[in-house]
Structures are given as C-alpha cells and as structure tokens.
C-alpha cells in the first residue's frame, strides 16, 4: 500500500509515481479506452496501467499511426476525447500523420508520449526525438513534462484544450524521470486558462444583421459544415431551415448532420459533390455558412465563388473568418447558440421556386450519372451500386468510415445518412490508410452501432496490419474493400488531364480474403452482380469482424467533378 501524507487541511493525498498519475488523470477525465503501443520510454506508464485494467481498456494496435486514427474514429463517433499512447523516437514520430489529420479535421485527441530522462534531453540519446518541435504546427497545444508533480495539471489542461472551442489534438510528452518520480497526487479538472477563450461571446447585433439578410433573401442557401456536428447544432440548423424553407447543402465532413432524406437537404458540396448545390451556389443571394472553412474543394476558384451572394459566416474560430471568403456578416460564435438565437429572429418564409431549381438539377444528375451508377444493367460491378445496397441493408443507420479516393467520394455521395456523427472520414488531410484503424475506434466508441469501413485496395494496404488488432481485441467491424486494381482517383485524373498516361497507378494486389483469414477474420470475394446482395447480407449477419472484397469496374470514374482550381460552375457530369 502506498504511503499517505496529510496536507495542512488534513486532506489525505496519496503519494504516487508520475506514471500512476497519468492513468489516474485519464480516469478522472472519463477515459475508458486507450489505443497505443508500448516501448522503452513509456514503459513505466504501461506498468502503472497494469493495475487499472478494470477501469480503462487498452487496445494494442500494430502501428502508432493506427493508434491515432483509432483515437480519431473513437472521438468522431462517440463525441469523447480520443487517447493514444506511444513511446519516444520512432513511436512518437509515427503519430505525426494522425495528429495532422486530427488538427485539420478538428478532432479532439490527447496523445501521451514517453521521452528520455530530462538529463539526457538534447544529447541525441537512444530514441530521443524533439517531438514537441515536430508536432507544434499540427497540434492545438503540446507540452513536455519533466517533473512528476507537473503531470496532473498538464493532463487536465490537455483535455480542456482538446475538447473546448474548436476541438483538436494535444500532445503531452513525459520524460522517463517524471514517470518514475513520486509526489502527492491531487487532480483538479481544468475549466479556465487565462487568455484562452474557447467559446466567444455571441454578438446579438451580428445575429440581428444575419437575420435581416435572411429575411430579405429570395434565394438563401445554408452550407452545413463539420462545426454543426461538433457543436451539436443539428436540430437548430434543421429548425432554421424548416422555418424559412432554406435548402441545405453539406460539406464532406458535415455529412450526417442533416438526414439525406430530409426534404430541404439538397446534397453534398465540393469537387465530387452533387450537381445542384455546386451549380446553384452561384445563384444564391444569401449564403449562410455554418461551421465550415470554405475549403478549396468546396469553393473551386475562389475568385468566382458566390458572385451574387451576401455571405453570413457562423464560425467559432476567428482565424477562419474572412480568411478565404469575405463575410458580409460574421457571427463569431459556437454554431449551436448562434443558430438558436438566429432562429428566434428569422421569419417564416417560402422559397418553393428556388427549391424547385435544386430538384431540377437533381433530376439532371440522376439521368446523366446516378441511374447508370446505382442501377447498372450490365457490365462489371460498380462502386455506387455496392454502396446503395449497403445503405439500404443498414437503413442508413450504420457508422460509415471511409478512406480516401474514389470509394470515399462514392460512399459520401450515395450512402443515405440518417443520424448525426455516422460519417467518419479523413477530410482536410486526405490520409490514405485512415479507414481501417478509424473503424476500430468508431466501433469501440459506439459498440451498439454497426460500423462499416469502406476502403480502396490501395488504402487498405497502408494499414492492413491493424487486422491483427481487430482480431486480438475482437472488434466487430465490417470491412468492405472496393477493389479496382488501381489507385483510382489518381488514375481518374491521369485519364482526364494527363492523356491517359497511367504512371505508377495500376495495382497488382494480393489475395485480400486470404490475408484476412491469416488474421482469423472470415471473408468473401465477389465479382458478379448476382452475388453482391447475398454477400452483403452474409457480412452484416456475421457477429464479429468480416471482410468483403468487391471487385469493381477497373476504370470507373466519379462524376460529377469540378476540375481542380476551376469555378464550381464548371462541374462536369461526364
């Protein structure tokens, strides 16, 4: 039993090691799952974890990058802070891609890395790396802790910063001597940091100005971004849209905030988004952008973007306001309170003719693109028909975790999301290899939900080692590989813009089903249309993890498409 020391108020404080303080601090923050990989510099923390296995579950990944993506998937599906552990040197540097991905996509995550002893810092000791310097540009905050007694405050601050305001990843690097050191432990959650104001004060004057623009609009258009989901503002946004009958388009990361079957939802924005919202953005007279940052994939040529519209930008991060698109009314605020305040001032309205323009565009896209993709009558299997069947059989209620490329765009276009936070993908970074580990995390975060990973053959081979994690931890994810034996998105660009000079994009793939079986995960390969429906049924009926490989058309392209850097009105249907 550890010795106890009383303070001046006779409150008993346990004397514990820095390593135990890390674990106790995590438990105090409500952490129930950690994704990590042990090593020399973080071994004391893993030793302390041994005594708390009944309170916190550790998932042993097969690569530290997998730990970060799993933590992202956990955070995105559950709304909690994801946690990852890694050792120093290569363990810490292997977190970089996941940290950058989480930073771009505003995902709350705390990564704890071990570090060489403080006396060895700067000596090029074995597995010493300046992880603080490396990760400073890709974290919301990072800190190196060299004394055991500083651990609780650092951990509390890390969680507060990660989850508050615009969320993001935080890294806490702890030297080995700090992990071994003993001190009187006391944990106080952080609720305030001087000079840090995560939730800006809502300006009712700005809200009133925004309402006046909306009330006078003939063609208003809501752009729904990821911030709507992060704020929990889905109901407020839908209520605003319904009150004034405003069409709603979604960014890639905003998908699932509004049910796809809602009558005011008009589709996805962006390079491979729907025809209507891309074409008609230019005709809107008021654009209400909520929790989105006007990414280049949404705007295309920014010089020609929203030429006729007054722009209302509701955004929690002041750095994003006027960064790319000038706002006529800037509402610097969290999305939920801003929308709730706006709802009170916006008048009921009808915009039936404006909405009909979107429906006409939908019809054109369906006739030229969607019908042949969703319901092909002959030829090879298509990605879109596979996604349609998965969507129908899961009733749009699964957590869909997508990788990056053609399959990502097809899944985002054709899966009919019904519930919030069921779209998990790599947006800003576009990280190949994201889906498999992120799906593990999403399943751990929402075990009651069906989690389906949609992966391309190229992406799968970047992190397929996490099949070992899935088997060891018995994580019941469903894995669908859409295999076209190409790096499909790059090939599509080579076809359209580089005279079909297919340089280093054709894949000679292994037997994916056999690989899965090597990890004791059952699977099936489908090549014929008449077999796909039953194969999906078999996959979904299986109680544990399952891999389904679907061989799809080799040179299928994803349309619509806005050429890079072109105006969004240049969207191509073929």
mmCIF file of N, CA and C in Angstrom, residues 242-330:
data_model
loop_
_atom_site.group_PDB
_atom_site.id
_atom_site.type_symbol
_atom_site.label_atom_id
_atom_site.label_comp_id
_atom_site.label_asym_id
_atom_site.label_seq_id
_atom_site.Cartn_x
_atom_site.Cartn_y
_atom_site.Cartn_z
ATOM 1 N N UNK A 242 -36.173 24.736 -41.785
ATOM 2 C CA UNK A 242 -37.602 24.475 -41.948
ATOM 3 C C UNK A 242 -38.436 25.747 -41.778
ATOM 4 N N UNK A 243 -38.041 26.588 -40.842
ATOM 5 C CA UNK A 243 -38.826 27.799 -40.586
ATOM 6 C C UNK A 243 -38.849 28.714 -41.805
ATOM 7 N N UNK A 244 -37.697 28.859 -42.456
ATOM 8 C CA UNK A 244 -37.612 29.763 -43.610
ATOM 9 C C UNK A 244 -37.538 29.022 -44.937
ATOM 10 N N UNK A 245 -37.701 27.682 -44.888
ATOM 11 C CA UNK A 245 -37.689 26.859 -46.103
ATOM 12 C C UNK A 245 -36.439 27.133 -46.946
ATOM 13 N N UNK A 246 -35.288 26.936 -46.294
ATOM 14 C CA UNK A 246 -33.993 27.191 -46.930
ATOM 15 C C UNK A 246 -33.343 25.866 -47.301
ATOM 16 N N UNK A 247 -32.912 25.688 -48.544
ATOM 17 C CA UNK A 247 -32.181 24.471 -48.909
ATOM 18 C C UNK A 247 -30.857 24.378 -48.165
ATOM 19 N N UNK A 248 -30.439 23.140 -47.878
ATOM 20 C CA UNK A 248 -29.215 22.884 -47.120
ATOM 21 C C UNK A 248 -28.298 21.973 -47.923
ATOM 22 N N UNK A 249 -27.075 22.438 -48.130
ATOM 23 C CA UNK A 249 -26.034 21.602 -48.716
ATOM 24 C C UNK A 249 -24.989 21.313 -47.660
ATOM 25 N N UNK A 250 -24.283 20.206 -47.805
ATOM 26 C CA UNK A 250 -23.330 19.778 -46.782
ATOM 27 C C UNK A 250 -21.918 19.653 -47.344
ATOM 28 N N UNK A 251 -20.939 20.052 -46.536
ATOM 29 C CA UNK A 251 -19.561 19.736 -46.865
ATOM 30 C C UNK A 251 -19.331 18.246 -46.626
ATOM 31 N N UNK A 252 -18.182 17.743 -47.025
ATOM 32 C CA UNK A 252 -17.863 16.329 -46.809
ATOM 33 C C UNK A 252 -17.953 15.967 -45.331
ATOM 34 N N UNK A 253 -17.359 16.793 -44.458
ATOM 35 C CA UNK A 253 -17.367 16.488 -43.037
ATOM 36 C C UNK A 253 -18.670 16.880 -42.359
ATOM 37 N N UNK A 254 -19.497 17.652 -43.040
ATOM 38 C CA UNK A 254 -20.809 17.992 -42.488
ATOM 39 C C UNK A 254 -21.849 16.922 -42.731
ATOM 40 N N UNK A 255 -21.523 15.930 -43.566
ATOM 41 C CA UNK A 255 -22.477 14.853 -43.856
ATOM 42 C C UNK A 255 -22.929 14.166 -42.580
ATOM 43 N N UNK A 256 -24.189 13.864 -42.508
ATOM 44 C CA UNK A 256 -24.921 13.196 -41.419
ATOM 45 C C UNK A 256 -25.520 14.190 -40.436
ATOM 46 N N UNK A 257 -25.172 15.483 -40.548
ATOM 47 C CA UNK A 257 -25.813 16.481 -39.691
ATOM 48 C C UNK A 257 -27.291 16.619 -40.041
ATOM 49 N N UNK A 258 -27.596 16.517 -41.322
ATOM 50 C CA UNK A 258 -28.990 16.575 -41.808
ATOM 51 C C UNK A 258 -29.290 15.245 -42.496
ATOM 52 N N UNK A 259 -30.375 14.571 -42.133
ATOM 53 C CA UNK A 259 -30.697 13.305 -42.813
ATOM 54 C C UNK A 259 -30.798 13.513 -44.324
ATOM 55 N N UNK A 260 -30.260 12.574 -45.076
ATOM 56 C CA UNK A 260 -30.252 12.697 -46.531
ATOM 57 C C UNK A 260 -31.668 12.760 -47.092
ATOM 58 N N UNK A 261 -32.611 12.132 -46.409
ATOM 59 C CA UNK A 261 -33.977 12.133 -46.937
ATOM 60 C C UNK A 261 -34.801 13.336 -46.477
ATOM 61 N N UNK A 262 -34.171 14.294 -45.802
ATOM 62 C CA UNK A 262 -34.918 15.491 -45.398
ATOM 63 C C UNK A 262 -35.270 16.299 -46.651
ATOM 64 N N UNK A 263 -36.507 16.791 -46.763
ATOM 65 C CA UNK A 263 -36.920 17.486 -48.000
ATOM 66 C C UNK A 263 -36.136 18.753 -48.322
ATOM 67 N N UNK A 264 -35.455 19.335 -47.342
ATOM 68 C CA UNK A 264 -34.674 20.546 -47.612
ATOM 69 C C UNK A 264 -33.195 20.248 -47.865
ATOM 70 N N UNK A 265 -32.803 18.995 -47.703
ATOM 71 C CA UNK A 265 -31.409 18.636 -47.979
ATOM 72 C C UNK A 265 -31.208 18.475 -49.481
ATOM 73 N N UNK A 266 -30.211 19.175 -50.023
ATOM 74 C CA UNK A 266 -30.036 19.173 -51.478
ATOM 75 C C UNK A 266 -28.721 18.542 -51.930
ATOM 76 N N UNK A 267 -27.918 17.998 -50.992
ATOM 77 C CA UNK A 267 -26.749 17.256 -51.432
ATOM 78 C C UNK A 267 -25.425 17.789 -50.923
ATOM 79 N N UNK A 268 -24.374 17.127 -51.394
ATOM 80 C CA UNK A 268 -23.020 17.426 -50.943
ATOM 81 C C UNK A 268 -22.372 18.484 -51.831
ATOM 82 N N UNK A 269 -21.646 19.371 -51.176
ATOM 83 C CA UNK A 269 -20.874 20.390 -51.870
ATOM 84 C C UNK A 269 -19.511 19.839 -52.263
ATOM 85 N N UNK A 270 -18.863 20.502 -53.213
ATOM 86 C CA UNK A 270 -17.462 20.203 -53.444
ATOM 87 C C UNK A 270 -17.155 19.510 -54.756
ATOM 88 N N UNK A 271 -15.877 19.175 -54.904
ATOM 89 C CA UNK A 271 -15.326 18.679 -56.163
ATOM 90 C C UNK A 271 -16.105 17.511 -56.746
ATOM 91 N N UNK A 272 -16.513 16.580 -55.899
ATOM 92 C CA UNK A 272 -17.305 15.441 -56.365
ATOM 93 C C UNK A 272 -18.690 15.442 -55.715
ATOM 94 N N UNK A 273 -19.140 16.624 -55.353
ATOM 95 C CA UNK A 273 -20.459 16.757 -54.751
ATOM 96 C C UNK A 273 -21.556 16.700 -55.787
ATOM 97 N N UNK A 274 -22.734 17.044 -55.363
ATOM 98 C CA UNK A 274 -23.894 16.968 -56.255
ATOM 99 C C UNK A 274 -23.969 18.173 -57.185
ATOM 100 N N UNK A 275 -24.605 17.964 -58.305
ATOM 101 C CA UNK A 275 -24.682 18.980 -59.360
ATOM 102 C C UNK A 275 -25.427 20.230 -58.878
ATOM 103 N N UNK A 276 -26.582 20.032 -58.237
ATOM 104 C CA UNK A 276 -27.408 21.157 -57.824
ATOM 105 C C UNK A 276 -26.719 22.125 -56.888
ATOM 106 N N UNK A 277 -26.235 21.669 -55.714
ATOM 107 C CA UNK A 277 -25.623 22.614 -54.780
ATOM 108 C C UNK A 277 -24.384 23.297 -55.333
ATOM 109 N N UNK A 278 -23.653 22.626 -56.203
ATOM 110 C CA UNK A 278 -22.483 23.276 -56.801
ATOM 111 C C UNK A 278 -22.891 24.341 -57.826
ATOM 112 N N UNK A 279 -23.773 23.981 -58.719
ATOM 113 C CA UNK A 279 -24.194 24.935 -59.749
ATOM 114 C C UNK A 279 -24.947 26.114 -59.161
ATOM 115 N N UNK A 280 -25.808 25.853 -58.189
ATOM 116 C CA UNK A 280 -26.731 26.889 -57.720
ATOM 117 C C UNK A 280 -26.154 27.755 -56.605
ATOM 118 N N UNK A 281 -25.009 27.375 -56.066
ATOM 119 C CA UNK A 281 -24.346 28.262 -55.103
ATOM 120 C C UNK A 281 -24.125 29.635 -55.727
ATOM 121 N N UNK A 282 -23.783 29.627 -57.012
ATOM 122 C CA UNK A 282 -23.529 30.886 -57.715
ATOM 123 C C UNK A 282 -24.763 31.736 -57.932
ATOM 124 N N UNK A 283 -25.952 31.144 -57.787
ATOM 125 C CA UNK A 283 -27.192 31.894 -57.961
ATOM 126 C C UNK A 283 -27.804 32.357 -56.647
ATOM 127 N N UNK A 284 -27.305 31.845 -55.530
ATOM 128 C CA UNK A 284 -27.844 32.231 -54.229
ATOM 129 C C UNK A 284 -27.604 33.722 -53.991
ATOM 130 N N UNK A 285 -28.571 34.355 -53.322
ATOM 131 C CA UNK A 285 -28.367 35.769 -52.975
ATOM 132 C C UNK A 285 -27.938 35.951 -51.518
ATOM 133 N N UNK A 286 -28.147 34.926 -50.691
ATOM 134 C CA UNK A 286 -27.614 34.911 -49.324
ATOM 135 C C UNK A 286 -27.111 33.504 -49.030
ATOM 136 N N UNK A 287 -25.860 33.403 -48.641
ATOM 137 C CA UNK A 287 -25.274 32.123 -48.256
ATOM 138 C C UNK A 287 -25.010 32.156 -46.753
ATOM 139 N N UNK A 288 -25.549 31.155 -46.048
ATOM 140 C CA UNK A 288 -25.348 31.040 -44.599
ATOM 141 C C UNK A 288 -24.391 29.878 -44.374
ATOM 142 N N UNK A 289 -23.127 30.167 -44.148
ATOM 143 C CA UNK A 289 -22.103 29.142 -43.956
ATOM 144 C C UNK A 289 -21.951 28.881 -42.467
ATOM 145 N N UNK A 290 -22.195 27.651 -42.042
ATOM 146 C CA UNK A 290 -22.200 27.328 -40.612
ATOM 147 C C UNK A 290 -21.139 26.289 -40.301
ATOM 148 N N UNK A 291 -20.160 26.668 -39.510
ATOM 149 C CA UNK A 291 -19.146 25.722 -39.055
ATOM 150 C C UNK A 291 -18.354 25.111 -40.184
ATOM 151 N N UNK A 292 -18.016 25.906 -41.177
ATOM 152 C CA UNK A 292 -17.196 25.408 -42.283
ATOM 153 C C UNK A 292 -16.184 26.485 -42.656
ATOM 154 N N UNK A 293 -15.121 26.067 -43.326
ATOM 155 C CA UNK A 293 -13.990 26.978 -43.511
ATOM 156 C C UNK A 293 -13.713 27.341 -44.969
ATOM 157 N N UNK A 294 -14.669 27.104 -45.843
ATOM 158 C CA UNK A 294 -14.514 27.428 -47.261
ATOM 159 C C UNK A 294 -13.251 26.787 -47.844
ATOM 160 N N UNK A 295 -13.158 25.485 -47.630
ATOM 161 C CA UNK A 295 -12.048 24.700 -48.181
ATOM 162 C C UNK A 295 -12.019 24.816 -49.707
ATOM 163 N N UNK A 296 -10.840 24.713 -50.288
ATOM 164 C CA UNK A 296 -10.706 24.865 -51.739
ATOM 165 C C UNK A 296 -11.492 23.825 -52.519
ATOM 166 N N UNK A 297 -11.729 22.651 -51.908
ATOM 167 C CA UNK A 297 -12.523 21.628 -52.578
ATOM 168 C C UNK A 297 -13.999 22.039 -52.676
ATOM 169 N N UNK A 298 -14.431 22.952 -51.814
ATOM 170 C CA UNK A 298 -15.804 23.462 -51.849
ATOM 171 C C UNK A 298 -15.923 24.679 -52.751
ATOM 172 N N UNK A 299 -14.949 25.576 -52.688
ATOM 173 C CA UNK A 299 -15.069 26.847 -53.416
ATOM 174 C C UNK A 299 -14.633 26.768 -54.865
ATOM 175 N N UNK A 300 -13.698 25.825 -55.188
ATOM 176 C CA UNK A 300 -13.097 25.894 -56.518
ATOM 177 C C UNK A 300 -12.336 27.211 -56.632
ATOM 178 N N UNK A 301 -12.426 27.841 -57.776
ATOM 179 C CA UNK A 301 -11.790 29.152 -57.981
ATOM 180 C C UNK A 301 -12.483 30.168 -57.084
ATOM 181 N N UNK A 302 -11.805 30.569 -56.008
ATOM 182 C CA UNK A 302 -12.445 31.437 -55.022
ATOM 183 C C UNK A 302 -12.805 32.798 -55.606
ATOM 184 N N UNK A 303 -12.107 33.206 -56.670
ATOM 185 C CA UNK A 303 -12.400 34.487 -57.300
ATOM 186 C C UNK A 303 -13.758 34.540 -57.966
ATOM 187 N N UNK A 304 -14.310 33.376 -58.281
ATOM 188 C CA UNK A 304 -15.628 33.318 -58.928
ATOM 189 C C UNK A 304 -16.697 32.737 -58.009
ATOM 190 N N UNK A 305 -16.345 32.520 -56.742
ATOM 191 C CA UNK A 305 -17.253 31.848 -55.807
ATOM 192 C C UNK A 305 -18.294 32.831 -55.268
ATOM 193 N N UNK A 306 -19.504 32.372 -55.102
ATOM 194 C CA UNK A 306 -20.673 33.133 -54.615
ATOM 195 C C UNK A 306 -20.688 34.573 -55.145
ATOM 196 N N UNK A 307 -20.733 34.745 -56.463
ATOM 197 C CA UNK A 307 -20.633 36.095 -57.039
ATOM 198 C C UNK A 307 -21.824 36.986 -56.733
ATOM 199 N N UNK A 308 -22.984 36.388 -56.448
ATOM 200 C CA UNK A 308 -24.202 37.177 -56.268
ATOM 201 C C UNK A 308 -24.704 37.199 -54.831
ATOM 202 N N UNK A 309 -23.953 36.610 -53.905
ATOM 203 C CA UNK A 309 -24.489 36.387 -52.566
ATOM 204 C C UNK A 309 -23.868 37.289 -51.510
ATOM 205 N N UNK A 310 -24.701 37.657 -50.556
ATOM 206 C CA UNK A 310 -24.235 38.174 -49.282
ATOM 207 C C UNK A 310 -23.877 36.955 -48.435
ATOM 208 N N UNK A 311 -22.748 37.002 -47.777
ATOM 209 C CA UNK A 311 -22.262 35.829 -47.039
ATOM 210 C C UNK A 311 -22.388 36.058 -45.535
ATOM 211 N N UNK A 312 -23.096 35.145 -44.884
ATOM 212 C CA UNK A 312 -23.150 35.083 -43.424
ATOM 213 C C UNK A 312 -22.272 33.919 -43.004
ATOM 214 N N UNK A 313 -21.261 34.193 -42.188
ATOM 215 C CA UNK A 313 -20.346 33.132 -41.776
ATOM 216 C C UNK A 313 -20.449 32.953 -40.262
ATOM 217 N N UNK A 314 -21.002 31.820 -39.825
ATOM 218 C CA UNK A 314 -21.087 31.473 -38.405
ATOM 219 C C UNK A 314 -19.938 30.519 -38.108
ATOM 220 N N UNK A 315 -18.986 30.966 -37.292
ATOM 221 C CA UNK A 315 -17.734 30.217 -37.138
ATOM 222 C C UNK A 315 -17.130 30.488 -35.763
ATOM 223 N N UNK A 316 -16.730 29.417 -35.072
ATOM 224 C CA UNK A 316 -16.181 29.542 -33.727
ATOM 225 C C UNK A 316 -14.731 30.006 -33.727
ATOM 226 N N UNK A 317 -14.014 29.747 -34.809
ATOM 227 C CA UNK A 317 -12.592 30.089 -34.903
ATOM 228 C C UNK A 317 -12.441 31.388 -35.684
ATOM 229 N N UNK A 318 -12.036 32.441 -34.999
ATOM 230 C CA UNK A 318 -11.917 33.753 -35.640
ATOM 231 C C UNK A 318 -10.929 33.736 -36.801
ATOM 232 N N UNK A 319 -9.942 32.842 -36.747
ATOM 233 C CA UNK A 319 -8.940 32.781 -37.817
ATOM 234 C C UNK A 319 -9.538 32.351 -39.143
ATOM 235 N N UNK A 320 -10.677 31.668 -39.117
ATOM 236 C CA UNK A 320 -11.304 31.202 -40.348
ATOM 237 C C UNK A 320 -12.195 32.264 -40.994
ATOM 238 N N UNK A 321 -12.585 33.273 -40.230
ATOM 239 C CA UNK A 321 -13.487 34.306 -40.749
ATOM 240 C C UNK A 321 -12.703 35.282 -41.617
ATOM 241 N N UNK A 322 -13.167 35.481 -42.826
ATOM 242 C CA UNK A 322 -12.524 36.360 -43.823
ATOM 243 C C UNK A 322 -11.166 35.835 -44.296
ATOM 244 N N UNK A 323 -10.854 34.606 -44.004
ATOM 245 C CA UNK A 323 -9.573 34.032 -44.446
ATOM 246 C C UNK A 323 -9.594 33.729 -45.935
ATOM 247 N N UNK A 324 -10.703 33.187 -46.407
ATOM 248 C CA UNK A 324 -10.809 32.792 -47.814
ATOM 249 C C UNK A 324 -11.936 33.546 -48.506
ATOM 250 N N UNK A 325 -13.106 33.570 -47.886
ATOM 251 C CA UNK A 325 -14.271 34.273 -48.438
ATOM 252 C C UNK A 325 -14.663 35.388 -47.473
ATOM 253 N N UNK A 326 -14.788 36.596 -47.985
ATOM 254 C CA UNK A 326 -15.145 37.740 -47.145
ATOM 255 C C UNK A 326 -16.600 37.606 -46.692
ATOM 256 N N UNK A 327 -16.808 37.774 -45.401
ATOM 257 C CA UNK A 327 -18.156 37.689 -44.836
ATOM 258 C C UNK A 327 -18.796 39.074 -44.792
ATOM 259 N N UNK A 328 -20.028 39.166 -45.273
ATOM 260 C CA UNK A 328 -20.790 40.401 -45.117
ATOM 261 C C UNK A 328 -21.287 40.539 -43.680
ATOM 262 N N UNK A 329 -21.612 39.402 -43.071
ATOM 263 C CA UNK A 329 -21.944 39.362 -41.648
ATOM 264 C C UNK A 329 -21.178 38.203 -41.029
ATOM 265 N N UNK A 330 -20.295 38.516 -40.100
ATOM 266 C CA UNK A 330 -19.522 37.488 -39.407
ATOM 267 C C UNK A 330 -20.121 37.271 -38.025
#
